XYZ file of C-alpha atoms in Angstrom:
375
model
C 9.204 -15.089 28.030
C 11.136 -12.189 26.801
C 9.336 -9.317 28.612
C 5.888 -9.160 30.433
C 4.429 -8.371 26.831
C 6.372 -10.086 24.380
C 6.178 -14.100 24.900
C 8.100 -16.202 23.041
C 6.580 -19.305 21.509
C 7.916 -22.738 20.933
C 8.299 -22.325 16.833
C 11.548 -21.760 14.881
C 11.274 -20.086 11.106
C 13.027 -19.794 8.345
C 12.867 -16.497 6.727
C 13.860 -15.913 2.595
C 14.246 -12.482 1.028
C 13.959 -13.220 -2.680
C 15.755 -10.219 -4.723
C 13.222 -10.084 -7.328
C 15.164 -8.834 -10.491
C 15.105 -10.292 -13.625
C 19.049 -10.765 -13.364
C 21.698 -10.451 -10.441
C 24.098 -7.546 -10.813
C 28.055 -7.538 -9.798
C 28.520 -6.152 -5.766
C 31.276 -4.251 -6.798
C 31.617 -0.451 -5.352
C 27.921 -1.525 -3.496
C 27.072 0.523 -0.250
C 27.881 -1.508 2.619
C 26.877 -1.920 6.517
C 29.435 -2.673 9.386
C 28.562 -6.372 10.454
C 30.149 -8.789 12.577
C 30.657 -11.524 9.943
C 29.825 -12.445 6.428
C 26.958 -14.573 4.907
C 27.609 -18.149 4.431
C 27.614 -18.316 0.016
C 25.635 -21.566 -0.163
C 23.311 -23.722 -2.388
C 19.473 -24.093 -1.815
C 18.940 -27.113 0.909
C 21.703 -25.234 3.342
C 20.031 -23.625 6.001
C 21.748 -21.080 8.455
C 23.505 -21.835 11.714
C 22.301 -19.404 14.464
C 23.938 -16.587 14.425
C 24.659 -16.576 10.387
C 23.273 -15.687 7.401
C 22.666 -17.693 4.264
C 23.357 -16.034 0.954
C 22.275 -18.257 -2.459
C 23.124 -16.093 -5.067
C 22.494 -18.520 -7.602
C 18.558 -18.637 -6.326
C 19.531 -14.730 -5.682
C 18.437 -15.727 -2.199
C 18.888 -14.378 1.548
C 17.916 -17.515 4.384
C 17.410 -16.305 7.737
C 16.378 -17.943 11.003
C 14.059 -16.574 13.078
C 12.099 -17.531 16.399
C 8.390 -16.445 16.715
C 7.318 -14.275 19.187
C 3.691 -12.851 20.647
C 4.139 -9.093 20.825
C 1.063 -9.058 23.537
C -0.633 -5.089 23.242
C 0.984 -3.909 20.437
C -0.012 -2.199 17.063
C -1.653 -4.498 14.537
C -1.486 -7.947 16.389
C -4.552 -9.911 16.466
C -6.606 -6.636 15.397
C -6.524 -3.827 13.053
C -4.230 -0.733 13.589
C -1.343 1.113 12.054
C 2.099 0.845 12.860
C 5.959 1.387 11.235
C 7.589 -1.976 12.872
C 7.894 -4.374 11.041
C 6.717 -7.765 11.751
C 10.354 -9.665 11.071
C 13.349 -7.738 12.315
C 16.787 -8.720 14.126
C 17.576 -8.549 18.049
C 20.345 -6.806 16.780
C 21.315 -3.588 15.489
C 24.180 -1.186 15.257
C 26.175 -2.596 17.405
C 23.540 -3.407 20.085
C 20.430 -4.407 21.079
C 17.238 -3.520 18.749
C 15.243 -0.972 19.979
C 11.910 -2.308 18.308
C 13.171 -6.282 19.177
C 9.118 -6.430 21.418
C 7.508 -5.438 18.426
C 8.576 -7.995 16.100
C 6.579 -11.722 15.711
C 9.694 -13.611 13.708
C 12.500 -12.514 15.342
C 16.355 -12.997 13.713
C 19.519 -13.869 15.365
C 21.563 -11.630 13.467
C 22.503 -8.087 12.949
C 20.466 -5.537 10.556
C 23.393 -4.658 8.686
C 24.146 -8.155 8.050
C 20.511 -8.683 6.664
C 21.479 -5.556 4.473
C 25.162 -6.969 3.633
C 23.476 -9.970 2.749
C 21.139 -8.159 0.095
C 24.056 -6.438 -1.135
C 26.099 -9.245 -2.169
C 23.286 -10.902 -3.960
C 23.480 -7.476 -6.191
C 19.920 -5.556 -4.698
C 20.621 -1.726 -4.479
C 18.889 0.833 -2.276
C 18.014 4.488 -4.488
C 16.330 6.552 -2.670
C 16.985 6.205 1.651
C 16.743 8.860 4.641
C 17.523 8.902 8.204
C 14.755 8.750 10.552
C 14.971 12.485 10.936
C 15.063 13.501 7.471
C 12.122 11.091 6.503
C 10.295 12.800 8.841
C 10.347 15.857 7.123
C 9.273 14.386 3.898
C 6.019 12.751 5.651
C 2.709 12.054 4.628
C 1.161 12.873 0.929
C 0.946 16.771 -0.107
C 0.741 18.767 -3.118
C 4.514 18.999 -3.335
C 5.267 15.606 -2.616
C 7.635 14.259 -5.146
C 9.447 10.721 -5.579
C 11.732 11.778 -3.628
C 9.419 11.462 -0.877
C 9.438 7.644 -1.357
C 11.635 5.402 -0.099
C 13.150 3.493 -3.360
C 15.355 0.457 -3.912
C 15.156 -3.058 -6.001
C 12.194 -5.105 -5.573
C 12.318 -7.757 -2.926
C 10.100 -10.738 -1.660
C 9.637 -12.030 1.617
C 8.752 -16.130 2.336
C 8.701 -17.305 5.683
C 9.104 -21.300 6.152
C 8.509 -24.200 8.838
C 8.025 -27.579 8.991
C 5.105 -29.266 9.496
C 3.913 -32.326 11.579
C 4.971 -34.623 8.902
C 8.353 -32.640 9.474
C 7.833 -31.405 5.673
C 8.599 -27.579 4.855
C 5.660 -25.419 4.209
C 6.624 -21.850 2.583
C 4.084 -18.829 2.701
C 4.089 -15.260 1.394
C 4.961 -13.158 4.284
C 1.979 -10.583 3.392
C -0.143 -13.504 3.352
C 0.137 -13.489 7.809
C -1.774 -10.145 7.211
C -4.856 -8.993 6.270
C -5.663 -4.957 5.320
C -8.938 -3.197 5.791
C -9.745 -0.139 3.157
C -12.282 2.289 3.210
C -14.343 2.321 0.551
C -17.376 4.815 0.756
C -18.557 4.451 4.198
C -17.566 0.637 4.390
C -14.416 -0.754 5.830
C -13.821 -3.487 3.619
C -10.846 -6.448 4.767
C -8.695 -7.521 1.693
C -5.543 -9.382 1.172
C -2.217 -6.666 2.558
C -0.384 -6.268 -0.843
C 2.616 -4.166 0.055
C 4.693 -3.628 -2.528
C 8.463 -4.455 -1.020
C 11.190 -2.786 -2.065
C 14.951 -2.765 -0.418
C 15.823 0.911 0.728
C 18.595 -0.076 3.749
C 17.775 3.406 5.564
C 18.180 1.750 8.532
C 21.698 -0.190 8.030
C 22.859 2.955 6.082
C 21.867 5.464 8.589
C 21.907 3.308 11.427
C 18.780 3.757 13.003
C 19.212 0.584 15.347
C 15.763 -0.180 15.228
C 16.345 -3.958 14.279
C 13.766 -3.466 11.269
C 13.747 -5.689 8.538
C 10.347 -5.149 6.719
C 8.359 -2.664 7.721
C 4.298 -2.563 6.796
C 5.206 1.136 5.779
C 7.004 3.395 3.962
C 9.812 3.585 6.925
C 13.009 4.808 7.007
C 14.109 2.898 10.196
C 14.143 -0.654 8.707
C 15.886 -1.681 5.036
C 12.761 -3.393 3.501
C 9.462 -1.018 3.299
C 5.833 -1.052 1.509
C 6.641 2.041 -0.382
C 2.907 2.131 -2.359
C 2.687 5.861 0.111
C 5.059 8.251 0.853
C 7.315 7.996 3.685
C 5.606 7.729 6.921
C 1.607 8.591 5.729
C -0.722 7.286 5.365
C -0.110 3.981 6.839
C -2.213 1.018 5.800
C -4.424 -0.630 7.925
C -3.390 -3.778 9.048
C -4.136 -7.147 11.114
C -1.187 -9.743 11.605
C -2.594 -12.602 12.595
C -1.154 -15.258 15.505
C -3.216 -18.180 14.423
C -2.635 -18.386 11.217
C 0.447 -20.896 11.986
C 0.206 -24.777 10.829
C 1.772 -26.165 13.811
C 2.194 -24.844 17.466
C 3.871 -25.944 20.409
C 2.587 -25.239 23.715
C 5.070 -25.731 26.160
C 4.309 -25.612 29.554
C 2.939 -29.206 31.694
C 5.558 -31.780 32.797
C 2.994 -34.917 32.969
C 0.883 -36.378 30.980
C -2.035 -34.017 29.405
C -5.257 -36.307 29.811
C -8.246 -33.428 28.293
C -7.960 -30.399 26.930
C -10.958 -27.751 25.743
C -11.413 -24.870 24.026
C -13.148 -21.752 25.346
C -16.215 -20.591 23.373
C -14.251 -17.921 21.768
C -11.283 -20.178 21.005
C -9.321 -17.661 22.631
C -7.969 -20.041 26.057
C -7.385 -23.735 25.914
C -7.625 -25.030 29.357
C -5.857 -28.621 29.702
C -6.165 -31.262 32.935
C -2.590 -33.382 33.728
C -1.895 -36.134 35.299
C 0.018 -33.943 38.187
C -3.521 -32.735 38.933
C -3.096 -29.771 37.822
C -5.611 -27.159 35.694
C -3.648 -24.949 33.427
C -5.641 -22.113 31.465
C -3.859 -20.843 27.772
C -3.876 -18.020 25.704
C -3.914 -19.349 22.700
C -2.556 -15.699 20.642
C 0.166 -15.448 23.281
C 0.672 -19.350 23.196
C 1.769 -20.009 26.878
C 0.113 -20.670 29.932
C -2.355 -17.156 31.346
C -3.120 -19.371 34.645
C -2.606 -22.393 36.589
C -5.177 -23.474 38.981
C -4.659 -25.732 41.971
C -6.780 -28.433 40.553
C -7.018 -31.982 42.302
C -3.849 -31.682 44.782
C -1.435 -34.492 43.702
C -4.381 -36.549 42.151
C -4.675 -36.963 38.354
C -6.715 -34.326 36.833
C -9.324 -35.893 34.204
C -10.795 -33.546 32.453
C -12.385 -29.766 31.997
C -14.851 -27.630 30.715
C -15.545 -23.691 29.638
C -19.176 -22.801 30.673
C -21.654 -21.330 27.739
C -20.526 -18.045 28.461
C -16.339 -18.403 28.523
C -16.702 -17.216 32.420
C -16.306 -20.496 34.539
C -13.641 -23.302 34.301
C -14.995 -26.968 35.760
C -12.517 -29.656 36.488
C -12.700 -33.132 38.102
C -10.049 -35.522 38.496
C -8.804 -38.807 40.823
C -10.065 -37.138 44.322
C -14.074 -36.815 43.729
C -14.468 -33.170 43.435
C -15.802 -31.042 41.132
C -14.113 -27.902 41.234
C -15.394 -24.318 39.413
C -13.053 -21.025 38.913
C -14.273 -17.667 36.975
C -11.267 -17.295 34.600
C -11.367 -13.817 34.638
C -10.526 -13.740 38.212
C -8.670 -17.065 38.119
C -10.750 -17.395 41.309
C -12.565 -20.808 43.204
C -16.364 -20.004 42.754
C -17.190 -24.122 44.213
C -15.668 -27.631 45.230
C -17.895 -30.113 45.989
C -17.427 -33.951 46.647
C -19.471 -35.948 44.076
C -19.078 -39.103 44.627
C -16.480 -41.776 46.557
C -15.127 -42.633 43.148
C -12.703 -40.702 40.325
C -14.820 -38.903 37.971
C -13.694 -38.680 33.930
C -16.203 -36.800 32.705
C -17.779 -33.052 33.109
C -19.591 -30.600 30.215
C -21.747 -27.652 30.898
C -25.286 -27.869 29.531
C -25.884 -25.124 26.097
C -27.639 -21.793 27.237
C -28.101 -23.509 30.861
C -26.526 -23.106 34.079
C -26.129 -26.766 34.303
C -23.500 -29.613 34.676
C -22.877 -33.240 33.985
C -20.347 -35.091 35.644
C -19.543 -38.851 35.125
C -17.425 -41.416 36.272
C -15.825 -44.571 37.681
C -19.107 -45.424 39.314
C -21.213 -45.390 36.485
C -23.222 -42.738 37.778
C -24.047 -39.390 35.788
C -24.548 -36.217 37.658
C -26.884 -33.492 36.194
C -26.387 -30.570 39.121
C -27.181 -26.758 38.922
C -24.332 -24.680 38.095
C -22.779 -24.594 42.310
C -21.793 -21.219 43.665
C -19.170 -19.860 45.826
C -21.780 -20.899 48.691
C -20.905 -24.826 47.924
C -17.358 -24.933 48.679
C -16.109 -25.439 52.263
């Protein structure tokens, strides 16, 4: 984990900016960023080493590689909001760390003005940039407002890539991890986010330090904004979404996983191991939210989410049945069933009942036990 609210998950990215021109022009007299080392010039199927930078200018092609991270309470994750991070940006910037590094979900191990280098050799030009002070006083959309107002640069497309279980690449849009919500009439209607990307460097240029990449606004602290408003306002409406990913890994148990369940909001896994013990998830944040005591050195078998997401049920090798509320990760009952293991345990639909099964062939339909049962 990075911070308390930024977790890092067990995924590693590849991220493409695409200069979308029609034809590559010569880097000669460009703008440039200080950096601490060039791109790697490099065909199609060579990825970056940590730490570098890819540049294919005959795909006209930036490759990036990024780690994904859970940015836990901020703008826009998971929900709808408004924000000017961007959702890929570097750890680094301006010579240190990135001021908005928690905000980002694929983060890069490379500076911002090497990012902007990069887009520079491959021939894409910012127009129109501004610090972050002076783009503040050009916000939001008035009478006056002018293109000027907009931050302006060659077109560019974002990709971000991974490989799948079959250990094949899959490529997506990176718009397409978002969803926007419009207001039409008195609806709020969700679409697909169609920013329109375009390659301003305000951020490298001015050095802003923010760590910005591409920013779901018309920002001046990144080098990549959706300039469709003018700088700053209005900002779209946005959701990034944390399970929209292929393939996870959560990383966390050391033995053997023997069950695992979802809650009835799919928003916790809970999983039994074979080192007894109970582990609850968060499955946005991807990493463990709790770990219960469980069956004390004996094999955990399985577990259960009551009706209503409140109560956790596990048994395992040492008889018990055990029951927590999840919200307050605390033991509500633990009862001896039987003198046997029990395998088996699933909370009745709409009922405050349980079955439990196991290794003597015995199933056990008992009322839902309170904090009154355990000793």
């Amino acid at each position: 984990m990075t911070s308390k609210t930024c977790a890092t998950l067990s995924m590693l990215v590849l991220i493409a900016i695409a200069v979308a021109l029609p034809f590559a022009i010569a880097a000669d007299d460009a703008p440039t960023a200080d950096a601490a080392s060039p791109g790697e010039v490099a065909p199609a199927d060579v990825l970056p080493e940590p730490g570098r930078i890819v540049v294919d200018r005959k795909g006209r092609e930036l490759r990036l590689s990024a780690k994904v991270q859970f940015p836990e309470g901020k703008p826009c994750i998971n929900e709808f909001g408004q924000r000017i991070q961007a959702f890929a940006g570097c750890a680094k910037a301006a010579g240190g760390d990135a001021k908005m590094a928690g905000y980002f979900v694929f983060l890069v191990d490379v500076e911002t003005e090497e990012v902007f280098n990069g887009l520079i050799e491959l021939g894409c030009r910012p127009r129109v940039h501004y610090s972050i002070h002076e783009g503040r006083k050009r916000s939001g959309l008035k009478p006056e407002t002018t293109a000027d107002d907009y931050l302006q640069g060659d077109p560019v497309v974002l990709s971000v890539l991974w490989k799948d279980k079959e250990d094949k690449w899959v490529e997506k849009p990176y718009q397409d991890f978002a969803t926007e919500q419009v207001q039409v009439g008195d609806k709020e209607i969700e679409k697909p986010w169609t920013p329109h990307f375009v390659f301003h460097g305000s951020g490298a240029i001015h050095k802003s330090g923010t760590g910005c990449i591409a920013c779901p606004c018309d920002c001046p602290g990144g080098i990549i904004a959706d300039n469709r408003y003018p700088i700053y306002d209005p900002k779209p409406m946005v959701r990034f979404d944390m399970a929209t990913y292929e393939h996870r890994v959560l990383e966390g148990p050391t033995s053997d996983v023997y069950r695992c369940s979802f809650s009835p909001d799919g928003k916790r896994i809970a999983t039994a191991s074979q080192d007894g013990s109970v582990r609850m998830w968060s499955v946005g944040a991807g990493r463990v939210e709790h770990t219960f005591e469980g069956t004390k050195n004996n094999p955990a078998y399985a577990v259960a989410f009551s009706g209503d997401g409140q109560t956790l049920a596990a048994v395992g090798d040492d008889h018990r049945l055990r029951c927590w509320n999840v919200e307050e990760f605390r033991l509500e009952s633990d009862r001896e069933m039987t003198s046997r293991a029990l395998y088996a345990v699933a909370f009745a639909p709409g009922q405050p009942h349980i079955l439990v099964a196991g290794e003597d062939g015995i199933v056990y339909l008992i009322a839902k036990v309170d904090a009154a049962s355990h000793p």
